[in-house]
JSON list of C-alpha atoms in Angstrom, two decimals:
[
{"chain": "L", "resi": 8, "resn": "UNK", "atom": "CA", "xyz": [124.00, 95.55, 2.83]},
{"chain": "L", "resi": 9, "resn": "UNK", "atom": "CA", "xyz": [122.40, 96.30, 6.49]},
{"chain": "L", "resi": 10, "resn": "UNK", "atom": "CA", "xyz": [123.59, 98.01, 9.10]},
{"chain": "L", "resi": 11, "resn": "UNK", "atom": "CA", "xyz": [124.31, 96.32, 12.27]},
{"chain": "L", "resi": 12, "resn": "UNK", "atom": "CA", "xyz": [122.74, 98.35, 15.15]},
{"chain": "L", "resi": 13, "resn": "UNK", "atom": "CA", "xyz": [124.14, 97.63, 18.64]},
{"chain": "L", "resi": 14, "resn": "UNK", "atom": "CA", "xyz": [122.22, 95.92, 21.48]},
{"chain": "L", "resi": 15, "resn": "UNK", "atom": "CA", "xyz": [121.68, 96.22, 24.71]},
{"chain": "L", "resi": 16, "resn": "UNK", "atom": "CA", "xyz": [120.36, 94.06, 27.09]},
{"chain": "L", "resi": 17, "resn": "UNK", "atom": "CA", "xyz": [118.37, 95.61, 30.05]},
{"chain": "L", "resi": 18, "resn": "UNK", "atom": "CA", "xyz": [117.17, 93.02, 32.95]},
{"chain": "L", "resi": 19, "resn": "UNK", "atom": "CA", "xyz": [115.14, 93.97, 35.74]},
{"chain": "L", "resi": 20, "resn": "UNK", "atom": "CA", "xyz": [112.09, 93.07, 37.68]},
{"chain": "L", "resi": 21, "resn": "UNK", "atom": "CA", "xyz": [109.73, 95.82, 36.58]},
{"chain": "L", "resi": 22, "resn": "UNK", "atom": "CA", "xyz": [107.70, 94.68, 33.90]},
{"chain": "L", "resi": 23, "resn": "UNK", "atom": "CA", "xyz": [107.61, 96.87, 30.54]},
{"chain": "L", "resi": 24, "resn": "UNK", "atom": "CA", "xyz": [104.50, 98.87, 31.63]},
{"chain": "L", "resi": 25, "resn": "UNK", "atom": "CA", "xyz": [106.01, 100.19, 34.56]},
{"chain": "L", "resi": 26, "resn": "UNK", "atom": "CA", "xyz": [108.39, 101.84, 32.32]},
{"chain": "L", "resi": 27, "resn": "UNK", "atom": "CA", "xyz": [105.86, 103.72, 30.14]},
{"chain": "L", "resi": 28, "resn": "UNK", "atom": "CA", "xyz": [107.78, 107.56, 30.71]},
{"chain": "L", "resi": 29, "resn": "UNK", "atom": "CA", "xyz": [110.47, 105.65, 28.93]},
{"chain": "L", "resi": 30, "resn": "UNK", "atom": "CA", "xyz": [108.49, 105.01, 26.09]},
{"chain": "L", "resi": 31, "resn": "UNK", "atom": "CA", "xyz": [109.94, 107.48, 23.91]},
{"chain": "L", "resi": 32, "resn": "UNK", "atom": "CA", "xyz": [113.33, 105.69, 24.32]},
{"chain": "L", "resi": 33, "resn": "UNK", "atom": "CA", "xyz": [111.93, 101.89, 24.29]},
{"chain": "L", "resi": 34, "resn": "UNK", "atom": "CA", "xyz": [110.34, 101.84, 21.27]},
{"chain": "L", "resi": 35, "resn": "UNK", "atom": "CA", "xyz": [111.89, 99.16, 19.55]},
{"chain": "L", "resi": 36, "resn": "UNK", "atom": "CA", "xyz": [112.42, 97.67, 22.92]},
{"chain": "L", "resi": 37, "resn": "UNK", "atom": "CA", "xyz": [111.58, 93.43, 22.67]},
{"chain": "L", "resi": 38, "resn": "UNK", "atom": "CA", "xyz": [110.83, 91.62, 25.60]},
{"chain": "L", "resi": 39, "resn": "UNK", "atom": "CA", "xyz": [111.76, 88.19, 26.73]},
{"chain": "L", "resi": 40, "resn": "UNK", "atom": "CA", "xyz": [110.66, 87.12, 29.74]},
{"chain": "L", "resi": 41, "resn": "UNK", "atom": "CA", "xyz": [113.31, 85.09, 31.81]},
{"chain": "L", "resi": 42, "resn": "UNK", "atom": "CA", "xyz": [111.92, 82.53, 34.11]},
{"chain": "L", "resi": 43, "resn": "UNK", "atom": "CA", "xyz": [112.96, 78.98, 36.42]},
{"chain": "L", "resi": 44, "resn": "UNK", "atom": "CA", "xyz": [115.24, 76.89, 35.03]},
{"chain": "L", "resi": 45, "resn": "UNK", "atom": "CA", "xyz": [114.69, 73.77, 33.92]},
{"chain": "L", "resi": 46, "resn": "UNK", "atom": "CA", "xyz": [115.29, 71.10, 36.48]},
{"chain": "L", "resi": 47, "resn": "UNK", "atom": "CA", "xyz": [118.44, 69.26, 35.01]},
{"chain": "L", "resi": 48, "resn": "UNK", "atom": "CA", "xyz": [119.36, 73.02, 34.53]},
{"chain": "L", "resi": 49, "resn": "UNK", "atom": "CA", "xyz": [119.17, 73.88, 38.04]},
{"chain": "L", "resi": 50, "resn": "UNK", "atom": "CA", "xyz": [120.67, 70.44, 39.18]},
{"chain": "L", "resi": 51, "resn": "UNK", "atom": "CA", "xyz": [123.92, 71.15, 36.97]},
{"chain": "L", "resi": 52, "resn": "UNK", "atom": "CA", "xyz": [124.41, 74.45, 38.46]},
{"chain": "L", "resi": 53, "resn": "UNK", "atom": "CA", "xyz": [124.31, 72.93, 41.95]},
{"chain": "L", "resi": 54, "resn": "UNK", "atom": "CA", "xyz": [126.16, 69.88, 40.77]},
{"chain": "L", "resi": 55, "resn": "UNK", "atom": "CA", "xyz": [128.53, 70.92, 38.30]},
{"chain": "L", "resi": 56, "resn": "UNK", "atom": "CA", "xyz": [128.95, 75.08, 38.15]},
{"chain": "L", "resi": 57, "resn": "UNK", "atom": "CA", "xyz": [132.43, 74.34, 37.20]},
{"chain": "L", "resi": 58, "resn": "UNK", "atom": "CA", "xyz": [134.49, 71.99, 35.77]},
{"chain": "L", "resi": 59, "resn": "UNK", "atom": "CA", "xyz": [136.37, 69.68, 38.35]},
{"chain": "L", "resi": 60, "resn": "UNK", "atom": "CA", "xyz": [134.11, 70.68, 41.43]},
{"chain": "L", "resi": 61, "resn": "UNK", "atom": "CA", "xyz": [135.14, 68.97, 44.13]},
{"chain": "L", "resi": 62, "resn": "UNK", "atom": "CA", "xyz": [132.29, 69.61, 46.33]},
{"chain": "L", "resi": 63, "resn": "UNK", "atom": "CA", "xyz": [129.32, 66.58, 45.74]},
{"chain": "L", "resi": 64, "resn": "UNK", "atom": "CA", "xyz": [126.18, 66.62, 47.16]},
{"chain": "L", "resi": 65, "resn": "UNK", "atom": "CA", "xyz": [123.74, 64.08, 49.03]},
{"chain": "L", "resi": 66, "resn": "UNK", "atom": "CA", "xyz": [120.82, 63.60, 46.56]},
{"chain": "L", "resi": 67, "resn": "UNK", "atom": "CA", "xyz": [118.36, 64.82, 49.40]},
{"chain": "L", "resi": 68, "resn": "UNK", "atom": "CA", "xyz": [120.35, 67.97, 49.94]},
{"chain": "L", "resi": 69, "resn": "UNK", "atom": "CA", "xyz": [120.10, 68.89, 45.80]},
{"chain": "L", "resi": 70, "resn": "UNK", "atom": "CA", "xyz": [116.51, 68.17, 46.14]},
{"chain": "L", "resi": 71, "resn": "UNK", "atom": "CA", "xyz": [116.25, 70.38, 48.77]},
{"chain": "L", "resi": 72, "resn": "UNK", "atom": "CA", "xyz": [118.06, 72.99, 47.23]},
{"chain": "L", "resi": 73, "resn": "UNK", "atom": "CA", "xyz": [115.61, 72.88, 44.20]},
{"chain": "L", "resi": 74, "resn": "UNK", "atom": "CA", "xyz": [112.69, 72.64, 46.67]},
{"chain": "L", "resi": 75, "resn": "UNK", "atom": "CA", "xyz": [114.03, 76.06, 48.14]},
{"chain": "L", "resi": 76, "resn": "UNK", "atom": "CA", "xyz": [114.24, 77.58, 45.29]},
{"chain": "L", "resi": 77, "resn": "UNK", "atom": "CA", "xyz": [112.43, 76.36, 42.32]},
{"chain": "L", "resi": 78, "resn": "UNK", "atom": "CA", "xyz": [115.09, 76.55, 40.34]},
{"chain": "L", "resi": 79, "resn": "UNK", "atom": "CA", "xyz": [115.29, 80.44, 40.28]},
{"chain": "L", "resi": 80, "resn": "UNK", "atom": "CA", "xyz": [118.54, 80.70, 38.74]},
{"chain": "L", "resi": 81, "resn": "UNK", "atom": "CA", "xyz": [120.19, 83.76, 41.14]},
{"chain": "L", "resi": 82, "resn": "UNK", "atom": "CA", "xyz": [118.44, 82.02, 44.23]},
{"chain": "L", "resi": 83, "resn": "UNK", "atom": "CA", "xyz": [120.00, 78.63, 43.47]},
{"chain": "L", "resi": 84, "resn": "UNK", "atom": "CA", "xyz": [123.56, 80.08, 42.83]},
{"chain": "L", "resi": 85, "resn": "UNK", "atom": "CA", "xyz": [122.90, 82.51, 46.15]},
{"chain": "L", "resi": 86, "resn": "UNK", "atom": "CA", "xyz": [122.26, 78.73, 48.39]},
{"chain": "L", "resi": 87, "resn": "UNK", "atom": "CA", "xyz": [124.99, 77.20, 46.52]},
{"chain": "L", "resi": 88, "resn": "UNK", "atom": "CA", "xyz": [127.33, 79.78, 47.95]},
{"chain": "L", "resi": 89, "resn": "UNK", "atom": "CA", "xyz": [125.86, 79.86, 50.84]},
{"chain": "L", "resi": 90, "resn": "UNK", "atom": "CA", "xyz": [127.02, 76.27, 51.34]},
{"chain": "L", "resi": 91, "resn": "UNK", "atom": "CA", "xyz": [130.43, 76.77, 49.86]},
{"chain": "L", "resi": 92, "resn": "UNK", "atom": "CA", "xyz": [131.31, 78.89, 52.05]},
{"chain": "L", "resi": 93, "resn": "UNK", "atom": "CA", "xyz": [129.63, 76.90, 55.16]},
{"chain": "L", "resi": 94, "resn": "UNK", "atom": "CA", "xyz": [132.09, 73.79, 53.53]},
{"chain": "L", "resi": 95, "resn": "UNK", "atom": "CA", "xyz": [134.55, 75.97, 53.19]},
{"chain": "L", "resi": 96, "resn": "UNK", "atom": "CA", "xyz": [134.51, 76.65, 57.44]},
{"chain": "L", "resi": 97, "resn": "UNK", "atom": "CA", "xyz": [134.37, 72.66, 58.26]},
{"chain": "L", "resi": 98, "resn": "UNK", "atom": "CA", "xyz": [136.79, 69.88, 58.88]},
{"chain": "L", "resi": 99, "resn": "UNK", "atom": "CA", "xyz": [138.31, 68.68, 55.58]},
{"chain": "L", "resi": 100, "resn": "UNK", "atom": "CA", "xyz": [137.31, 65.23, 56.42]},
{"chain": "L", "resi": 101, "resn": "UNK", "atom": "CA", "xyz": [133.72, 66.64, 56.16]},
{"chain": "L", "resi": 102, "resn": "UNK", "atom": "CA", "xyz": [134.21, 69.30, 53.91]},
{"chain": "L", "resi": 103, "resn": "UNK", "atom": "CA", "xyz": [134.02, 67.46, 50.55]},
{"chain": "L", "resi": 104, "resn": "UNK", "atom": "CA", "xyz": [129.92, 66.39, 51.04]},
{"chain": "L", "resi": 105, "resn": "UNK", "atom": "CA", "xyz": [127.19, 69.57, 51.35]},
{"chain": "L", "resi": 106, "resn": "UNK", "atom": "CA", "xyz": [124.09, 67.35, 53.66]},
{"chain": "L", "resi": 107, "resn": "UNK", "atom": "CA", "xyz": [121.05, 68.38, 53.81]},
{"chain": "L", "resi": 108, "resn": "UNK", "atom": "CA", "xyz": [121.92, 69.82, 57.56]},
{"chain": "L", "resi": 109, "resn": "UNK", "atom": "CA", "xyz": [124.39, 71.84, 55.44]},
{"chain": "L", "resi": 110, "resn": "UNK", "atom": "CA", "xyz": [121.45, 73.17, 52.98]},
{"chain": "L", "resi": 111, "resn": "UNK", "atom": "CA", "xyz": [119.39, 74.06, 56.48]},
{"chain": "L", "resi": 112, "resn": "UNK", "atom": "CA", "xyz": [122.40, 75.76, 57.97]},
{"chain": "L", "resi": 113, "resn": "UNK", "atom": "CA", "xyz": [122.68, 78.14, 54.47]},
{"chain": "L", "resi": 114, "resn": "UNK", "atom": "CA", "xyz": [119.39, 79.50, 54.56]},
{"chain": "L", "resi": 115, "resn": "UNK", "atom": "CA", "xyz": [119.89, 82.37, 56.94]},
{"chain": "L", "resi": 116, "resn": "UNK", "atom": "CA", "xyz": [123.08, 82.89, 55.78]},
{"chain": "L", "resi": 117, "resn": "UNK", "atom": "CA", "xyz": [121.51, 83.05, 51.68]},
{"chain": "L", "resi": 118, "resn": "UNK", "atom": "CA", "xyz": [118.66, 85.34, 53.21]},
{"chain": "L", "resi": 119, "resn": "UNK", "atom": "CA", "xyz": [121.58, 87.83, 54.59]},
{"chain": "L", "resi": 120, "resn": "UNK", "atom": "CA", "xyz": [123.44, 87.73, 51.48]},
{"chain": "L", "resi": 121, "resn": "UNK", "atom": "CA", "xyz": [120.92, 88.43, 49.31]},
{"chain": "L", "resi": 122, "resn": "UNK", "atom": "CA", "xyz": [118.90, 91.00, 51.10]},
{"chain": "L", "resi": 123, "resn": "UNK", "atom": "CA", "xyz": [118.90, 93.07, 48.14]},
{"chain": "L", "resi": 124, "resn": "UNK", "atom": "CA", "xyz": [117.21, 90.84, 45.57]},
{"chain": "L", "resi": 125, "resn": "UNK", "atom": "CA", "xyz": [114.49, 90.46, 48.81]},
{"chain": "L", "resi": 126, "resn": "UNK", "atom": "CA", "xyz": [114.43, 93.73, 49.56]},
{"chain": "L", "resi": 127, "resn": "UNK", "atom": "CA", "xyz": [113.70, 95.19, 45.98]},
{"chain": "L", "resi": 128, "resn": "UNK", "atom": "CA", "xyz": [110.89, 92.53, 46.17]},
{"chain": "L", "resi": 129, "resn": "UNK", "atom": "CA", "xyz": [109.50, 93.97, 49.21]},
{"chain": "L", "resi": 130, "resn": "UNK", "atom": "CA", "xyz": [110.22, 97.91, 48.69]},
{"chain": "L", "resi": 131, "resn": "UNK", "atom": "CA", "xyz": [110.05, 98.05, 45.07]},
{"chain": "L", "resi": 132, "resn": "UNK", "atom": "CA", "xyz": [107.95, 95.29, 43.79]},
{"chain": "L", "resi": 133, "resn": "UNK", "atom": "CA", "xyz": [104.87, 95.16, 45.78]},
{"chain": "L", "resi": 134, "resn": "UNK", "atom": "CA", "xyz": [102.99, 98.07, 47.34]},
{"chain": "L", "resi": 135, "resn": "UNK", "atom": "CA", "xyz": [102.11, 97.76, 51.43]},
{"chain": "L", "resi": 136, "resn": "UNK", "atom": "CA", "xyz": [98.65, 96.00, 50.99]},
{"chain": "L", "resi": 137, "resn": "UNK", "atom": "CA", "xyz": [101.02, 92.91, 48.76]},
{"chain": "L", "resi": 138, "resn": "UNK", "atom": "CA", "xyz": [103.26, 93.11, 51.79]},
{"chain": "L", "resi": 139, "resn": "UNK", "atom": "CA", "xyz": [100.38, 92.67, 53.87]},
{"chain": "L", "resi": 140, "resn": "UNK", "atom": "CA", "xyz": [99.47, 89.70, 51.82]},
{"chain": "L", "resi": 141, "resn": "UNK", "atom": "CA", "xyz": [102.29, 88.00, 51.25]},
{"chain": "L", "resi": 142, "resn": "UNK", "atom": "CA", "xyz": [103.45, 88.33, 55.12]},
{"chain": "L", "resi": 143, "resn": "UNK", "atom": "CA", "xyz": [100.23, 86.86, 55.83]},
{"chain": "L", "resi": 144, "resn": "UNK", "atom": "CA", "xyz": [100.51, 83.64, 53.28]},
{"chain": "L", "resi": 145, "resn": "UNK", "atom": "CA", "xyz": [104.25, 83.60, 54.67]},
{"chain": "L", "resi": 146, "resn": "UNK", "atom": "CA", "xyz": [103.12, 83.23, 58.31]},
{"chain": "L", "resi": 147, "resn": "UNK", "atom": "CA", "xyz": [101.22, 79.96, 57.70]},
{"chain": "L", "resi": 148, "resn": "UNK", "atom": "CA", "xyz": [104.48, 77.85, 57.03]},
{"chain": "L", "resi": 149, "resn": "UNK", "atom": "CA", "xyz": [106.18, 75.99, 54.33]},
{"chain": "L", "resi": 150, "resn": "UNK", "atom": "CA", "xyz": [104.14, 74.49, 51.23]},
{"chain": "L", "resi": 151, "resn": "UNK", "atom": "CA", "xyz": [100.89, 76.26, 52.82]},
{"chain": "L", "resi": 152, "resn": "UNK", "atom": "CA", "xyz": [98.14, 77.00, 50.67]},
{"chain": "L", "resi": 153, "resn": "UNK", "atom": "CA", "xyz": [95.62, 79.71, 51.73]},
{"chain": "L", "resi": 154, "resn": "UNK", "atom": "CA", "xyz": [91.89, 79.68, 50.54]},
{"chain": "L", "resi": 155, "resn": "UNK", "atom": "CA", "xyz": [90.85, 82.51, 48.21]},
{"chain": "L", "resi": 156, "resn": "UNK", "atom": "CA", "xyz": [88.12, 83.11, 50.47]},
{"chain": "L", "resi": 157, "resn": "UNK", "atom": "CA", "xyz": [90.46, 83.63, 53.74]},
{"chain": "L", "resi": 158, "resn": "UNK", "atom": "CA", "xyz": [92.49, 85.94, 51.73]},
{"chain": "L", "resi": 159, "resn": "UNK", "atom": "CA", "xyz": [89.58, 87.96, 50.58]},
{"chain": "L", "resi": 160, "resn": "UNK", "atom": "CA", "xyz": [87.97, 88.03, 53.94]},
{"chain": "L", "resi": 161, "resn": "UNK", "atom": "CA", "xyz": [91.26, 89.45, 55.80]},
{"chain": "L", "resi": 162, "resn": "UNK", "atom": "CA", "xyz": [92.22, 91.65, 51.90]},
{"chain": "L", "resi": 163, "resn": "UNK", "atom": "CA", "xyz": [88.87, 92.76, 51.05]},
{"chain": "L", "resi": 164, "resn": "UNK", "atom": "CA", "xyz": [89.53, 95.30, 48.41]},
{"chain": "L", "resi": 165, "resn": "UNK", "atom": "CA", "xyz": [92.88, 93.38, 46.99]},
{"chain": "L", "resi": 166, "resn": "UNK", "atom": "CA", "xyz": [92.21, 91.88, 43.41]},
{"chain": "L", "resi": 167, "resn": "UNK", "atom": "CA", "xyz": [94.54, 93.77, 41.69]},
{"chain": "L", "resi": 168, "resn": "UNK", "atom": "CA", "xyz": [97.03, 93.50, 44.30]},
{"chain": "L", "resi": 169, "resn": "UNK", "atom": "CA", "xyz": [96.75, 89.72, 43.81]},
{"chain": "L", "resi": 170, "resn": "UNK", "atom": "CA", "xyz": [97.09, 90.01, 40.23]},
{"chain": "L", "resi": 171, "resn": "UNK", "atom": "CA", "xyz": [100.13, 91.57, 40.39]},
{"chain": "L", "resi": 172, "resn": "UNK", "atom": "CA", "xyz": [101.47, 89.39, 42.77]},
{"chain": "L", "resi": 173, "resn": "UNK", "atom": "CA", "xyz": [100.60, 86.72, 40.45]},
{"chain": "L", "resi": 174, "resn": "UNK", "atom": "CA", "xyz": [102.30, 88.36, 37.38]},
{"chain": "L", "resi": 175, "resn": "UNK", "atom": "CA", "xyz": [105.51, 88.45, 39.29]},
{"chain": "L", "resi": 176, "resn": "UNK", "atom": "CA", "xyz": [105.24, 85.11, 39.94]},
{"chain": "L", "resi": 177, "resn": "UNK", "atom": "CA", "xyz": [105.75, 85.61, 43.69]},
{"chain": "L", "resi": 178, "resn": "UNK", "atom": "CA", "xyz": [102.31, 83.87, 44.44]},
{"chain": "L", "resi": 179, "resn": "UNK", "atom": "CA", "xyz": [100.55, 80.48, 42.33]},
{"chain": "L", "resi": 180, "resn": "UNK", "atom": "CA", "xyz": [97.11, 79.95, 42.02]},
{"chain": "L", "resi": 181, "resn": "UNK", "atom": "CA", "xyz": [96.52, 76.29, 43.58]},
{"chain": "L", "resi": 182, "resn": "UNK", "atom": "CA", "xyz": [92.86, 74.95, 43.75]},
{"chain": "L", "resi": 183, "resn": "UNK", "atom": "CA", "xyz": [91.04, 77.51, 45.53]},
{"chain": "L", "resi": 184, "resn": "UNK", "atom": "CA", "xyz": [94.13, 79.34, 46.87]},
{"chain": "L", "resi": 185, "resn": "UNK", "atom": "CA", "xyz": [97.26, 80.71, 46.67]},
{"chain": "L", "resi": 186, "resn": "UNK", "atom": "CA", "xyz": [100.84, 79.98, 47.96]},
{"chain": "L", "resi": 187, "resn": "UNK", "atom": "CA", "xyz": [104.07, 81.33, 47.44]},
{"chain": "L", "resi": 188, "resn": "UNK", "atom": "CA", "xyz": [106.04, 79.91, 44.33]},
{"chain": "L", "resi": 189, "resn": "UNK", "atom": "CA", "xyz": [109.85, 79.97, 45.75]},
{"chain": "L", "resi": 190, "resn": "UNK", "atom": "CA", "xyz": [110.11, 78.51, 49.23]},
{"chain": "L", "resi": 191, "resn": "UNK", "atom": "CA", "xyz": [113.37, 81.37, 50.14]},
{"chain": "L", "resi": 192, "resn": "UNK", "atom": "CA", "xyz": [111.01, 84.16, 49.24]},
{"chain": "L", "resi": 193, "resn": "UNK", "atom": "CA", "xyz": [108.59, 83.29, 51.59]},
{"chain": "L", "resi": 194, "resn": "UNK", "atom": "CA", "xyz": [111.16, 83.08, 54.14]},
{"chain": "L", "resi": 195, "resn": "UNK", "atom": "CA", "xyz": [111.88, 86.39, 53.51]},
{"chain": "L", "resi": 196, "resn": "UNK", "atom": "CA", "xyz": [108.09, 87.26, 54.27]},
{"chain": "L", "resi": 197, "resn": "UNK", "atom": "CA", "xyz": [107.85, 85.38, 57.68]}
]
């Protein structure tokens, strides 16, 4: 016969190393690393989140929507929303369709909503010289990629900065360059 021992789930954005005082208490601790969902995922959640919804979507405003977010789970259901609630303020003869105007008009309002989740990025997740960085990256638009070289020029001295960046999947590696992963996070930044 074995004993059932009880579980507990902890989720957070610090990765296990930044918890080593706790080690004493973690040590049995497994950890699963929770990423994007799937497309279709992320597309059912903006589709379908419940049964009978009665709110249906252009197919350029769902693919903006996952362009936004990348399919990060809590920043696709923080748009979504977003949009309800911009639906929910509109003429019912309009009210029924989100547009991709709609998806546009949600972003400030998702940005405001969710300051925390941004604001534990900023504060809590990155030290002043990733700040630095990622305002910089954030300043040269949407979809922009910035040369390795640039960033080492203006961040001499920032390689494990980068890393980390990287390992919290805030920045991608693309060619020679980086650029922001999630489209609403960088918004945050500019």
């Amino acid at each position: 016969m074995t004993s059932q021992l009880p579980k507990i789930l902890l989720a957070g954005s610090h990765t296990i190393e930044e918890y080593q005082r706790w080690a004493s208490y973690l040590i049995n601790v497994q950890v699963v690393h929770i990423s994007y969902l799937k497309e279709a995922e992320a597309r059912q959640l903006i589709e379908h989140p419940v049964k009978d919804f009665t709110l249906r979507y252009e197919p350029n405003a769902v693919e903006r929507v996952l362009q936004l977010t990348r399919c990060h789970p809590f920043l696709v259901q923080l748009l979504c929303a977003e949009i309800i609630v911009l639906k929910n303020e509109q003429d019912p003869s309009i009210r029924r369709l989100a547009t991709l105007a709609d998806v546009e008009a949600a972003i400030p309002e998702a940005l405001g909503s969710g300051s925390l989740f941004f604001a534990d990025i900023q504060n809590n997740q990155v030290d002043a010289t990733g700040q630095a960085i990622l305002r910089f990256i954030a300043a040269q638009g949407e979809g922009a990629i910035v040369s390795r070289q640039t960033l080492l020029q203006q961040f001499p001295h920032a390689d494990i900065t980068f890393s980390l960046l990287l390992q919290r999947e805030l920045i991608e590696e693309v060619d020679d360059g980086y650029g922001f992963q999630v489209e609403l996070i960088r918004r945050w930044f500019v």
